[in-house]
mmCIF file of C-alpha atoms in Angstrom:
data_model
loop_
_atom_site.group_PDB
_atom_site.id
_atom_site.type_symbol
_atom_site.label_atom_id
_atom_site.label_comp_id
_atom_site.label_asym_id
_atom_site.label_seq_id
_atom_site.Cartn_x
_atom_site.Cartn_y
_atom_site.Cartn_z
ATOM 1 C CA MET K 1 -55.389 57.380 -29.734
ATOM 2 C CA THR K 2 -56.950 60.634 -30.555
ATOM 3 C CA ARG K 3 -54.430 61.735 -33.083
ATOM 4 C CA LEU K 4 -54.649 58.493 -34.710
ATOM 5 C CA ALA K 5 -58.376 58.170 -34.802
ATOM 6 C CA VAL K 6 -58.646 61.898 -36.208
ATOM 7 C CA ALA K 7 -56.124 61.021 -38.862
ATOM 8 C CA LEU K 8 -57.739 57.983 -39.999
ATOM 9 C CA LEU K 9 -61.308 59.556 -40.511
ATOM 10 C CA CYS K 10 -61.449 58.791 -44.121
ATOM 11 C CA LEU K 11 -65.428 58.293 -44.574
ATOM 12 C CA ALA K 12 -67.144 60.677 -46.965
ATOM 13 C CA LEU K 13 -69.830 61.657 -44.884
ATOM 14 C CA SER K 14 -72.124 62.800 -48.028
ATOM 15 C CA PRO K 15 -71.251 59.546 -49.996
ATOM 16 C CA ALA K 16 -70.728 60.071 -53.709
ATOM 17 C CA LEU K 17 -72.484 56.524 -54.583
ATOM 18 C CA GLY K 18 -73.635 57.607 -58.045
ATOM 19 C CA PHE K 19 -77.372 57.813 -56.976
ATOM 20 C CA ALA K 20 -79.858 60.728 -57.960
ATOM 21 C CA GLN K 21 -78.696 63.737 -56.212
ATOM 22 C CA ASP K 22 -82.492 64.974 -55.642
ATOM 23 C CA SER K 23 -83.656 61.871 -53.883
ATOM 24 C CA LEU K 24 -85.266 62.376 -50.510
ATOM 25 C CA TRP K 25 -82.401 59.929 -48.984
ATOM 26 C CA GLU K 26 -79.712 62.102 -50.466
ATOM 27 C CA LYS K 27 -81.295 65.477 -48.917
ATOM 28 C CA TYR K 28 -81.366 63.920 -45.565
ATOM 29 C CA MET K 29 -78.008 62.620 -45.953
ATOM 30 C CA THR K 30 -76.546 65.984 -46.875
ATOM 31 C CA ALA K 31 -78.567 67.974 -44.139
ATOM 32 C CA GLY K 32 -76.937 65.386 -41.762
ATOM 33 C CA ALA K 33 -73.355 65.913 -43.133
ATOM 34 C CA GLU K 34 -74.046 69.777 -42.525
ATOM 35 C CA SER K 35 -75.022 69.517 -39.083
ATOM 36 C CA TYR K 36 -72.151 67.023 -38.481
ATOM 37 C CA GLY K 37 -69.670 69.412 -39.858
ATOM 38 C CA LYS K 38 -70.813 72.051 -37.625
ATOM 39 C CA GLY K 39 -70.526 69.874 -34.439
ATOM 40 C CA GLN K 40 -74.329 69.478 -34.041
ATOM 41 C CA PHE K 41 -74.300 65.992 -33.451
ATOM 42 C CA ALA K 42 -77.900 65.621 -32.000
ATOM 43 C CA GLU K 43 -79.277 67.370 -35.218
ATOM 44 C CA ALA K 44 -77.041 65.004 -37.439
ATOM 45 C CA GLU K 45 -78.142 62.193 -35.764
ATOM 46 C CA LYS K 46 -81.874 62.921 -36.382
ATOM 47 C CA MET K 47 -81.387 63.635 -39.907
ATOM 48 C CA TRP K 48 -79.273 60.310 -40.521
ATOM 49 C CA LEU K 49 -81.911 58.205 -38.512
ATOM 50 C CA VAL K 50 -84.578 59.640 -41.002
ATOM 51 C CA ALA K 51 -82.325 58.915 -43.793
ATOM 52 C CA ARG K 52 -81.842 55.292 -42.883
ATOM 53 C CA LYS K 53 -85.780 55.004 -42.450
ATOM 54 C CA GLU K 54 -86.321 56.684 -45.891
ATOM 55 C CA ALA K 55 -83.298 54.134 -47.448
ATOM 56 C CA GLU K 56 -84.999 51.206 -45.874
ATOM 57 C CA SER K 57 -88.548 51.924 -46.878
ATOM 58 C CA SER K 58 -87.656 53.082 -50.453
ATOM 59 C CA PHE K 59 -84.775 50.972 -51.455
ATOM 60 C CA GLY K 60 -85.143 47.902 -49.153
ATOM 61 C CA PRO K 61 -82.921 46.969 -46.063
ATOM 62 C CA ASP K 62 -80.230 45.606 -47.983
ATOM 63 C CA ASP K 63 -79.537 48.396 -50.314
ATOM 64 C CA ILE K 64 -76.175 50.056 -50.438
ATOM 65 C CA ARG K 65 -77.680 53.435 -49.345
ATOM 66 C CA VAL K 66 -78.777 51.820 -46.222
ATOM 67 C CA ALA K 67 -75.187 50.854 -45.668
ATOM 68 C CA ALA K 68 -73.739 54.275 -46.391
ATOM 69 C CA THR K 69 -76.394 55.772 -43.779
ATOM 70 C CA LEU K 70 -75.235 53.284 -41.265
ATOM 71 C CA THR K 71 -71.848 53.944 -41.742
ATOM 72 C CA ASN K 72 -72.384 57.660 -41.252
ATOM 73 C CA LEU K 73 -74.242 56.921 -38.047
ATOM 74 C CA ALA K 74 -71.541 54.718 -36.826
ATOM 75 C CA GLU K 75 -68.766 57.524 -37.231
ATOM 76 C CA LEU K 76 -71.061 59.914 -35.531
ATOM 77 C CA TYR K 77 -71.457 57.228 -32.543
ATOM 78 C CA ARG K 78 -67.868 56.852 -32.551
ATOM 79 C CA ARG K 79 -67.228 60.391 -32.056
ATOM 80 C CA GLN K 80 -69.486 60.453 -29.069
ATOM 81 C CA GLY K 81 -68.069 57.408 -27.501
ATOM 82 C CA LYS K 82 -71.027 55.267 -28.279
ATOM 83 C CA TYR K 83 -68.596 52.380 -29.256
ATOM 84 C CA PRO K 84 -70.755 49.390 -29.079
ATOM 85 C CA GLN K 85 -73.333 51.062 -31.292
ATOM 86 C CA ALA K 86 -70.950 52.263 -33.738
ATOM 87 C CA GLY K 87 -69.294 48.659 -33.887
ATOM 88 C CA TRP K 88 -72.705 47.145 -34.700
ATOM 89 C CA LEU K 89 -73.662 49.593 -37.363
ATOM 90 C CA HIS K 90 -70.257 49.075 -39.024
ATOM 91 C CA ARG K 91 -70.576 45.360 -38.981
ATOM 92 C CA ARG K 92 -74.359 45.722 -40.336
ATOM 93 C CA ALA K 93 -73.010 48.057 -43.072
ATOM 94 C CA LEU K 94 -70.266 45.590 -44.051
ATOM 95 C CA SER K 95 -72.718 42.703 -44.301
ATOM 96 C CA ILE K 96 -75.101 44.637 -46.520
ATOM 97 C CA THR K 97 -71.852 45.984 -48.656
ATOM 98 C CA LYS K 98 -70.638 42.497 -49.076
ATOM 99 C CA LYS K 99 -73.897 40.975 -50.121
ATOM 100 C CA ALA K 100 -74.699 43.945 -52.801
ATOM 101 C CA LYS K 101 -71.167 44.443 -53.896
ATOM 102 C CA GLY K 102 -69.235 41.097 -53.254
ATOM 103 C CA SER K 103 -66.527 40.552 -50.561
ATOM 104 C CA HIS K 104 -63.745 42.154 -52.579
ATOM 105 C CA HIS K 105 -65.147 45.438 -53.658
ATOM 106 C CA PRO K 106 -63.546 48.925 -52.516
ATOM 107 C CA GLN K 107 -66.306 49.755 -50.620
ATOM 108 C CA VAL K 108 -65.958 46.715 -48.471
ATOM 109 C CA ALA K 109 -62.253 47.915 -47.826
ATOM 110 C CA SER K 110 -63.646 51.412 -46.846
ATOM 111 C CA ILE K 111 -66.006 49.934 -44.230
ATOM 112 C CA VAL K 112 -63.034 47.641 -42.915
ATOM 113 C CA ASN K 113 -60.778 50.623 -42.712
ATOM 114 C CA ASN K 114 -63.546 52.544 -40.519
ATOM 115 C CA LEU K 115 -63.580 49.427 -38.135
ATOM 116 C CA GLY K 116 -59.938 49.697 -37.958
ATOM 117 C CA THR K 117 -60.559 53.274 -36.912
ATOM 118 C CA LEU K 118 -62.973 52.373 -34.307
ATOM 119 C CA TYR K 119 -60.845 49.451 -32.632
ATOM 120 C CA ALA K 120 -57.831 52.194 -32.883
ATOM 121 C CA THR K 121 -60.064 54.745 -31.034
ATOM 122 C CA THR K 122 -60.773 52.454 -28.201
ATOM 123 C CA GLY K 123 -57.304 51.068 -27.676
ATOM 124 C CA ARG K 124 -57.817 47.521 -29.367
ATOM 125 C CA VAL K 125 -54.591 47.972 -31.356
ATOM 126 C CA ASP K 126 -54.324 44.246 -32.759
ATOM 127 C CA ALA K 127 -57.793 44.252 -33.821
ATOM 128 C CA ALA K 128 -57.176 47.690 -35.362
ATOM 129 C CA GLU K 129 -54.035 46.328 -37.038
ATOM 130 C CA ARG K 130 -55.915 43.439 -38.447
ATOM 131 C CA MET K 131 -58.642 45.607 -39.893
ATOM 132 C CA PHE K 132 -55.979 48.156 -41.433
ATOM 133 C CA ARG K 133 -54.008 45.152 -42.989
ATOM 134 C CA ARG K 134 -57.237 43.467 -44.400
ATOM 135 C CA ALA K 135 -58.400 46.803 -46.071
ATOM 136 C CA LEU K 136 -54.776 47.456 -47.285
ATOM 137 C CA ILE K 137 -54.949 43.786 -48.969
ATOM 138 C CA LEU K 138 -58.371 44.464 -50.369
ATOM 139 C CA ARG K 139 -57.467 47.788 -51.786
ATOM 140 C CA GLU K 140 -54.315 46.323 -53.433
ATOM 141 C CA ARG K 141 -56.153 43.282 -54.989
ATOM 142 C CA THR K 142 -59.309 45.422 -56.159
ATOM 143 C CA LEU K 143 -57.602 48.868 -57.027
ATOM 144 C CA GLY K 144 -53.845 47.912 -57.785
ATOM 145 C CA PRO K 145 -50.708 48.514 -55.709
ATOM 146 C CA ASP K 146 -50.253 51.810 -57.014
ATOM 147 C CA SER K 147 -53.669 53.088 -56.001
ATOM 148 C CA LEU K 148 -54.176 56.511 -54.001
ATOM 149 C CA ASP K 149 -56.515 54.411 -51.900
ATOM 150 C CA VAL K 150 -53.656 51.961 -51.116
ATOM 151 C CA ALA K 151 -51.508 54.829 -50.245
ATOM 152 C CA ALA K 152 -54.089 56.017 -47.651
ATOM 153 C CA SER K 153 -54.196 52.569 -46.083
ATOM 154 C CA LEU K 154 -50.455 52.573 -45.830
ATOM 155 C CA ASP K 155 -50.533 55.948 -44.058
ATOM 156 C CA ASN K 156 -53.272 54.674 -41.732
ATOM 157 C CA LEU K 157 -51.263 51.629 -40.779
ATOM 158 C CA ALA K 158 -48.276 53.632 -40.390
ATOM 159 C CA LEU K 159 -49.957 56.099 -37.995
ATOM 160 C CA LEU K 160 -50.911 53.035 -35.822
ATOM 161 C CA TYR K 161 -47.401 51.851 -35.679
ATOM 162 C CA HIS K 162 -46.212 55.289 -35.026
ATOM 163 C CA ASP K 163 -48.702 55.578 -31.933
ATOM 164 C CA GLU K 164 -47.369 52.137 -30.845
ATOM 165 C CA ASP K 165 -43.575 53.060 -31.044
ATOM 166 C CA HIS K 166 -43.089 50.714 -34.047
ATOM 167 C CA PHE K 167 -41.090 53.505 -35.741
ATOM 168 C CA GLN K 168 -39.057 51.775 -38.361
ATOM 169 C CA ASP K 169 -42.314 49.987 -39.585
ATOM 170 C CA ALA K 170 -43.950 53.310 -39.780
ATOM 171 C CA VAL K 171 -41.194 54.884 -41.797
ATOM 172 C CA GLN K 172 -41.320 52.330 -44.364
ATOM 173 C CA LEU K 173 -44.949 52.476 -44.741
ATOM 174 C CA HIS K 174 -45.088 56.270 -45.033
ATOM 175 C CA ARG K 175 -42.236 56.169 -47.423
ATOM 176 C CA ARG K 176 -44.157 53.689 -49.749
ATOM 177 C CA ALA K 177 -47.395 55.940 -49.561
ATOM 178 C CA LEU K 178 -45.145 58.792 -50.700
ATOM 179 C CA ALA K 179 -44.025 57.113 -53.504
ATOM 180 C CA ILE K 180 -47.282 55.993 -54.553
ATOM 181 C CA ARG K 181 -48.721 59.685 -54.286
ATOM 182 C CA GLU K 182 -45.597 61.152 -56.264
ATOM 183 C CA HIS K 183 -45.847 58.453 -58.987
ATOM 184 C CA ALA K 184 -49.784 59.129 -59.167
ATOM 185 C CA LEU K 185 -50.055 62.843 -58.775
ATOM 186 C CA GLY K 186 -46.748 63.989 -59.599
ATOM 187 C CA PRO K 187 -43.855 65.191 -57.045
ATOM 188 C CA SER K 188 -45.377 69.028 -56.759
ATOM 189 C CA HIS K 189 -49.027 67.884 -56.272
ATOM 190 C CA PRO K 190 -50.640 68.970 -53.036
ATOM 191 C CA GLY K 191 -51.901 65.588 -52.481
ATOM 192 C CA VAL K 192 -48.224 64.465 -51.898
ATOM 193 C CA THR K 193 -48.036 66.526 -48.963
ATOM 194 C CA VAL K 194 -50.525 64.099 -47.001
ATOM 195 C CA SER K 195 -47.569 61.487 -46.717
ATOM 196 C CA LEU K 196 -45.040 64.129 -46.505
ATOM 197 C CA THR K 197 -46.590 65.528 -43.493
ATOM 198 C CA HIS K 198 -47.062 62.205 -41.796
ATOM 199 C CA LEU K 199 -43.278 61.210 -42.453
ATOM 200 C CA ALA K 200 -42.256 64.690 -41.151
ATOM 201 C CA ALA K 201 -44.235 64.331 -37.975
ATOM 202 C CA LEU K 202 -42.692 60.903 -37.515
ATOM 203 C CA TYR K 203 -39.048 62.218 -37.947
ATOM 204 C CA THR K 204 -39.864 65.115 -35.563
ATOM 205 C CA ASP K 205 -41.239 62.633 -32.725
ATOM 206 C CA LEU K 206 -37.993 60.490 -33.348
ATOM 207 C CA GLY K 207 -35.670 63.537 -32.874
ATOM 208 C CA ARG K 208 -34.432 63.220 -36.329
ATOM 209 C CA TYR K 209 -35.011 66.777 -36.934
ATOM 210 C CA ALA K 210 -32.428 67.363 -39.616
ATOM 211 C CA GLU K 211 -34.705 64.770 -41.820
ATOM 212 C CA ALA K 212 -37.838 66.407 -40.788
ATOM 213 C CA GLU K 213 -36.897 69.944 -41.618
ATOM 214 C CA PRO K 214 -36.440 69.858 -45.367
ATOM 215 C CA LEU K 215 -39.784 67.704 -45.796
ATOM 216 C CA TYR K 216 -41.475 70.633 -43.950
ATOM 217 C CA ARG K 217 -39.961 73.051 -46.192
ATOM 218 C CA ARG K 218 -41.058 70.916 -49.377
ATOM 219 C CA ILE K 219 -44.480 70.952 -47.955
ATOM 220 C CA ILE K 220 -44.532 74.665 -47.605
ATOM 221 C CA THR K 221 -43.081 75.046 -51.255
ATOM 222 C CA ILE K 222 -45.613 72.743 -52.938
ATOM 223 C CA ARG K 223 -48.680 74.221 -51.114
ATOM 224 C CA GLN K 224 -47.520 77.768 -51.815
ATOM 225 C CA SER K 225 -46.812 77.064 -55.413
ATOM 226 C CA ALA K 226 -50.195 74.929 -55.763
ATOM 227 C CA LEU K 227 -52.409 76.811 -53.484
ATOM 228 C CA GLY K 228 -50.829 80.360 -53.087
ATOM 229 C CA GLN K 229 -49.020 82.206 -50.639
ATOM 230 C CA ASP K 230 -52.070 82.906 -48.365
ATOM 231 C CA HIS K 231 -53.948 79.578 -48.204
ATOM 232 C CA PRO K 232 -54.614 78.161 -44.938
ATOM 233 C CA GLU K 233 -52.944 74.895 -45.723
ATOM 234 C CA VAL K 234 -49.815 76.957 -46.146
ATOM 235 C CA GLY K 235 -50.458 78.123 -42.641
ATOM 236 C CA ALA K 236 -50.647 74.600 -41.323
ATOM 237 C CA ALA K 237 -47.351 73.881 -42.558
ATOM 238 C CA LEU K 238 -45.678 76.891 -41.063
ATOM 239 C CA ASP K 239 -47.330 75.732 -37.959
ATOM 240 C CA ALA K 240 -45.573 72.346 -38.144
ATOM 241 C CA LEU K 241 -42.366 73.790 -38.994
ATOM 242 C CA ALA K 242 -42.564 76.393 -36.105
ATOM 243 C CA GLU K 243 -43.176 73.273 -33.829
ATOM 244 C CA LEU K 244 -40.135 71.393 -35.127
ATOM 245 C CA TYR K 245 -38.079 74.529 -34.214
ATOM 246 C CA ARG K 246 -39.869 74.981 -30.810
ATOM 247 C CA ARG K 247 -38.741 71.262 -30.022
ATOM 248 C CA GLN K 248 -35.255 72.127 -30.833
ATOM 249 C CA GLY K 249 -35.475 75.384 -28.593
ATOM 250 C CA LYS K 250 -35.110 77.677 -31.390
ATOM 251 C CA PHE K 251 -37.746 79.980 -30.094
ATOM 252 C CA GLY K 252 -36.509 83.157 -32.178
ATOM 253 C CA LEU K 253 -37.149 81.018 -35.365
ATOM 254 C CA ALA K 254 -40.416 79.391 -34.348
ATOM 255 C CA GLU K 255 -42.275 82.706 -33.144
ATOM 256 C CA PRO K 256 -42.422 84.388 -36.374
ATOM 257 C CA LEU K 257 -43.735 81.377 -38.194
ATOM 258 C CA PHE K 258 -46.400 80.952 -35.581
ATOM 259 C CA LYS K 259 -47.233 84.390 -36.398
ATOM 260 C CA GLN K 260 -47.127 84.171 -40.006
ATOM 261 C CA SER K 261 -49.498 81.044 -39.878
ATOM 262 C CA LEU K 262 -52.140 82.852 -38.026
ATOM 263 C CA ALA K 263 -51.987 86.011 -39.979
ATOM 264 C CA ILE K 264 -52.303 84.042 -43.194
ATOM 265 C CA ARG K 265 -55.316 82.123 -41.827
ATOM 266 C CA GLU K 266 -56.815 85.314 -40.467
ATOM 267 C CA LYS K 267 -56.497 86.710 -43.948
ATOM 268 C CA ALA K 268 -57.950 83.558 -45.798
ATOM 269 C CA LEU K 269 -60.844 82.743 -43.438
ATOM 270 C CA GLY K 270 -61.760 85.902 -41.416
ATOM 271 C CA ALA K 271 -61.143 86.630 -37.726
ATOM 272 C CA GLU K 272 -63.833 84.327 -36.262
ATOM 273 C CA ASN K 273 -63.565 81.154 -38.392
ATOM 274 C CA PRO K 274 -62.817 77.971 -36.415
ATOM 275 C CA GLY K 275 -60.001 77.376 -39.159
ATOM 276 C CA LEU K 276 -58.002 79.733 -36.954
ATOM 277 C CA ILE K 277 -58.156 77.210 -33.935
ATOM 278 C CA PRO K 278 -55.004 75.170 -34.902
ATOM 279 C CA SER K 279 -52.958 78.219 -35.287
ATOM 280 C CA LEU K 280 -54.279 79.851 -31.967
ATOM 281 C CA ASN K 281 -53.677 76.581 -29.943
ATOM 282 C CA GLU K 282 -50.331 76.107 -31.432
ATOM 283 C CA SER K 283 -49.250 79.346 -30.801
ATOM 284 C CA ALA K 284 -50.705 79.299 -27.078
ATOM 285 C CA LEU K 285 -49.057 76.025 -26.487
ATOM 286 C CA PHE K 286 -45.631 77.722 -27.963
ATOM 287 C CA TYR K 287 -45.837 80.581 -25.234
ATOM 288 C CA GLN K 288 -47.208 78.378 -22.629
ATOM 289 C CA ALA K 289 -43.979 75.996 -22.986
ATOM 290 C CA GLN K 290 -41.753 79.222 -22.238
ATOM 291 C CA GLY K 291 -43.747 80.080 -19.023
ATOM 292 C CA ARG K 292 -45.049 83.260 -21.205
ATOM 293 C CA TYR K 293 -48.541 82.642 -19.885
ATOM 294 C CA ALA K 294 -49.646 86.216 -20.468
ATOM 295 C CA ASP K 295 -49.060 85.691 -23.983
ATOM 296 C CA ALA K 296 -50.851 82.384 -24.191
ATOM 297 C CA GLU K 297 -53.714 83.222 -22.194
ATOM 298 C CA PRO K 298 -55.738 85.784 -24.798
ATOM 299 C CA LEU K 299 -54.892 82.998 -27.710
ATOM 300 C CA TYR K 300 -56.770 80.327 -25.640
ATOM 301 C CA ARG K 301 -59.668 82.608 -24.672
ATOM 302 C CA ARG K 302 -59.964 83.661 -28.553
ATOM 303 C CA ALA K 303 -60.216 80.108 -29.552
ATOM 304 C CA LEU K 304 -62.797 79.224 -26.795
ATOM 305 C CA ALA K 305 -64.769 82.015 -27.873
ATOM 306 C CA ILE K 306 -64.557 81.149 -31.761
ATOM 307 C CA ASN K 307 -65.672 77.509 -30.933
ATOM 308 C CA GLU K 308 -68.473 78.689 -28.808
ATOM 309 C CA LYS K 309 -69.837 80.876 -31.427
ATOM 310 C CA SER K 310 -69.278 78.244 -34.377
ATOM 311 C CA PHE K 311 -70.431 75.076 -32.758
ATOM 312 C CA GLY K 312 -72.616 75.953 -29.895
ATOM 313 C CA PRO K 313 -71.870 75.827 -26.069
ATOM 314 C CA ASN K 314 -72.134 72.031 -25.963
ATOM 315 C CA ALA K 315 -69.704 70.828 -28.806
ATOM 316 C CA PRO K 316 -66.703 68.654 -28.017
ATOM 317 C CA GLU K 317 -64.565 71.560 -29.625
ATOM 318 C CA VAL K 318 -65.626 73.876 -26.743
ATOM 319 C CA ALA K 319 -64.872 71.052 -24.149
ATOM 320 C CA LYS K 320 -61.224 70.909 -25.639
ATOM 321 C CA SER K 321 -60.802 74.646 -25.510
ATOM 322 C CA LEU K 322 -62.061 74.712 -21.799
ATOM 323 C CA ASP K 323 -59.576 72.152 -20.783
ATOM 324 C CA ASN K 324 -56.746 74.139 -22.698
ATOM 325 C CA LEU K 325 -57.572 77.160 -20.621
ATOM 326 C CA ALA K 326 -58.114 75.356 -17.461
ATOM 327 C CA GLU K 327 -54.658 73.926 -17.727
ATOM 328 C CA LEU K 328 -52.993 77.246 -18.463
ATOM 329 C CA CYS K 329 -54.950 78.616 -15.470
ATOM 330 C CA ARG K 330 -53.717 75.674 -13.348
ATOM 331 C CA LYS K 331 -50.125 76.603 -14.282
ATOM 332 C CA GLU K 332 -50.528 80.120 -13.410
ATOM 333 C CA SER K 333 -51.962 78.999 -9.783
ATOM 334 C CA LYS K 334 -55.195 80.309 -10.735
ATOM 335 C CA PHE K 335 -56.932 77.360 -8.959
ATOM 336 C CA GLY K 336 -60.499 78.734 -8.592
ATOM 337 C CA GLU K 337 -60.924 79.725 -12.173
ATOM 338 C CA ALA K 338 -58.906 76.494 -13.297
ATOM 339 C CA GLU K 339 -61.673 74.464 -11.263
ATOM 340 C CA SER K 340 -64.630 76.153 -12.594
ATOM 341 C CA LEU K 341 -63.072 75.807 -16.085
ATOM 342 C CA TYR K 342 -62.735 72.030 -15.408
ATOM 343 C CA ARG K 343 -66.214 71.446 -14.208
ATOM 344 C CA ARG K 344 -67.600 73.301 -17.275
ATOM 345 C CA ALA K 345 -65.372 71.096 -19.609
ATOM 346 C CA LEU K 346 -66.661 67.959 -18.002
ATOM 347 C CA THR K 347 -70.247 68.988 -18.264
ATOM 348 C CA VAL K 348 -69.878 69.947 -21.772
ATOM 349 C CA GLY K 349 -67.717 66.743 -22.473
ATOM 350 C CA GLU K 350 -70.353 64.584 -21.073
ATOM 351 C CA ARG K 351 -73.005 66.059 -23.200
ATOM 352 C CA SER K 352 -71.125 66.061 -26.374
ATOM 353 C CA TYR K 353 -68.661 62.843 -26.148
ATOM 354 C CA GLY K 354 -70.918 60.634 -23.982
ATOM 355 C CA ALA K 355 -70.338 59.281 -20.624
ATOM 356 C CA ASN K 356 -67.561 56.871 -21.700
ATOM 357 C CA HIS K 357 -65.408 58.524 -24.178
ATOM 358 C CA PRO K 358 -61.838 58.322 -23.769
ATOM 359 C CA GLU K 359 -61.572 62.278 -24.218
ATOM 360 C CA LEU K 360 -63.650 62.423 -21.112
ATOM 361 C CA ALA K 361 -61.225 60.316 -19.053
ATOM 362 C CA SER K 362 -58.533 62.842 -19.979
ATOM 363 C CA LEU K 363 -60.821 65.750 -18.824
ATOM 364 C CA LEU K 364 -61.387 63.783 -15.492
ATOM 365 C CA GLU K 365 -57.509 63.220 -15.081
ATOM 366 C CA ASN K 366 -56.408 66.824 -15.703
ATOM 367 C CA TYR K 367 -59.194 67.866 -13.259
ATOM 368 C CA ALA K 368 -57.890 65.362 -10.713
ATOM 369 C CA VAL K 369 -54.386 66.833 -11.007
ATOM 370 C CA LEU K 370 -55.356 70.223 -10.014
ATOM 371 C CA LEU K 371 -57.231 68.925 -7.011
ATOM 372 C CA HIS K 372 -54.177 67.073 -6.002
ATOM 373 C CA GLN K 373 -52.387 70.640 -6.079
ATOM 374 C CA MET K 374 -55.037 72.171 -4.131
ATOM 375 C CA GLY K 375 -54.574 69.247 -1.569
ATOM 376 C CA ARG K 376 -57.811 67.803 -2.133
ATOM 377 C CA GLU K 377 -56.901 64.385 -2.443
ATOM 378 C CA GLN K 378 -60.366 62.982 -1.262
ATOM 379 C CA ASP K 379 -61.982 64.643 -4.284
ATOM 380 C CA ALA K 380 -59.267 63.515 -6.765
ATOM 381 C CA VAL K 381 -59.594 59.925 -6.081
ATOM 382 C CA PRO K 382 -63.153 59.190 -7.429
ATOM 383 C CA LEU K 383 -62.314 61.398 -10.597
ATOM 384 C CA GLU K 384 -59.101 58.952 -11.306
ATOM 385 C CA ALA K 385 -61.225 55.960 -10.823
ATOM 386 C CA ARG K 386 -64.064 56.834 -13.113
ATOM 387 C CA ALA K 387 -61.197 57.706 -15.657
ATOM 388 C CA ARG K 388 -59.654 54.364 -15.283
ATOM 389 C CA THR K 389 -63.119 52.692 -15.688
ATOM 390 C CA ILE K 390 -63.938 54.590 -18.884
ATOM 391 C CA ARG K 391 -60.402 53.730 -20.362
ATOM 392 C CA SER K 392 -60.746 50.118 -19.318
ATOM 393 C CA ASN K 393 -64.492 49.825 -20.818
ATOM 394 C CA ALA K 394 -63.295 51.585 -23.908
ATOM 395 C CA SER K 395 -60.576 48.915 -24.531
ATOM 396 C CA ARG K 396 -62.982 46.050 -24.323
ATOM 397 C CA ASN K 397 -65.395 47.648 -26.838
#
């Protein structure tokens, strides 16, 4: 559910609730958001806990600002795999918001949507669907059927259906979301590309490449016209089109697009910006899929170095980069280096995700595959058992 959960992250981490921008509460909230954006989760938690105390003491325990703070903390805990804490905070925020704004306020719909994100993250698909549908109904009633928030809810629900292989339902919802965005923003507005991207990705996964390609080309055209030829979002669209070609085995068409995307992002962001990571990883996967490991390895190593410098050695982004590099080393039969990287990835993952996060289960499973290849079945079995326990616990929370 990782792709889905990231796609559904719609919470404004520095909420624009119409309060004085120079209040102490707002300063703590902003500081927490800045730390969160850098992957400094411990610092973000510290700031938001202080913000919560400030809001409760200055405005009262049932003030809407308390609810906003709780919602931020809940999202932080979700990212760390602290699902029971996240769920409790979301439900408390929902109760406060209902009391302050009424049961049919758009802010209620936003918290309901975030609960859906939490349930989707933990594999509780039925509960996630109920929350997303509830958020959709609330937004349609309070904001109207053509609201952009309604489009966001439609896309969220469609992404859930996409991951559950309910493809036709997902197609219909993405198409409706696209129609809303086109009507509200105009057919050439960059905001339209949100639904276009989801729909194109769905067509790609369905193997409907002839339908996906013109959507990706439309995305590129819109972004080039609205944002400029060298905008990072243009690079993202080029990566997606390149991936479409890669899936079709059209490597000659894909490779220059991957290179163009990376060049665009380097020019726009600089050589050490974390915004380069998607292009580095996509390009590395492209080479890895063809067995061109010597071309993939420096890209993964560069992504790792950027993540370490940008987010610190114990960030979840670093764990992911270590896992990517370890997987490549495993494929190259560099078992010693692969094991060292997997061990470090697990250490970082436990610190950043927490001991019960599904991402940690993936790290354990990947390490177990290596151990099996090395003939160390007795070492692999406990890792696999731990991964199963994590996934089982997550599905119940």
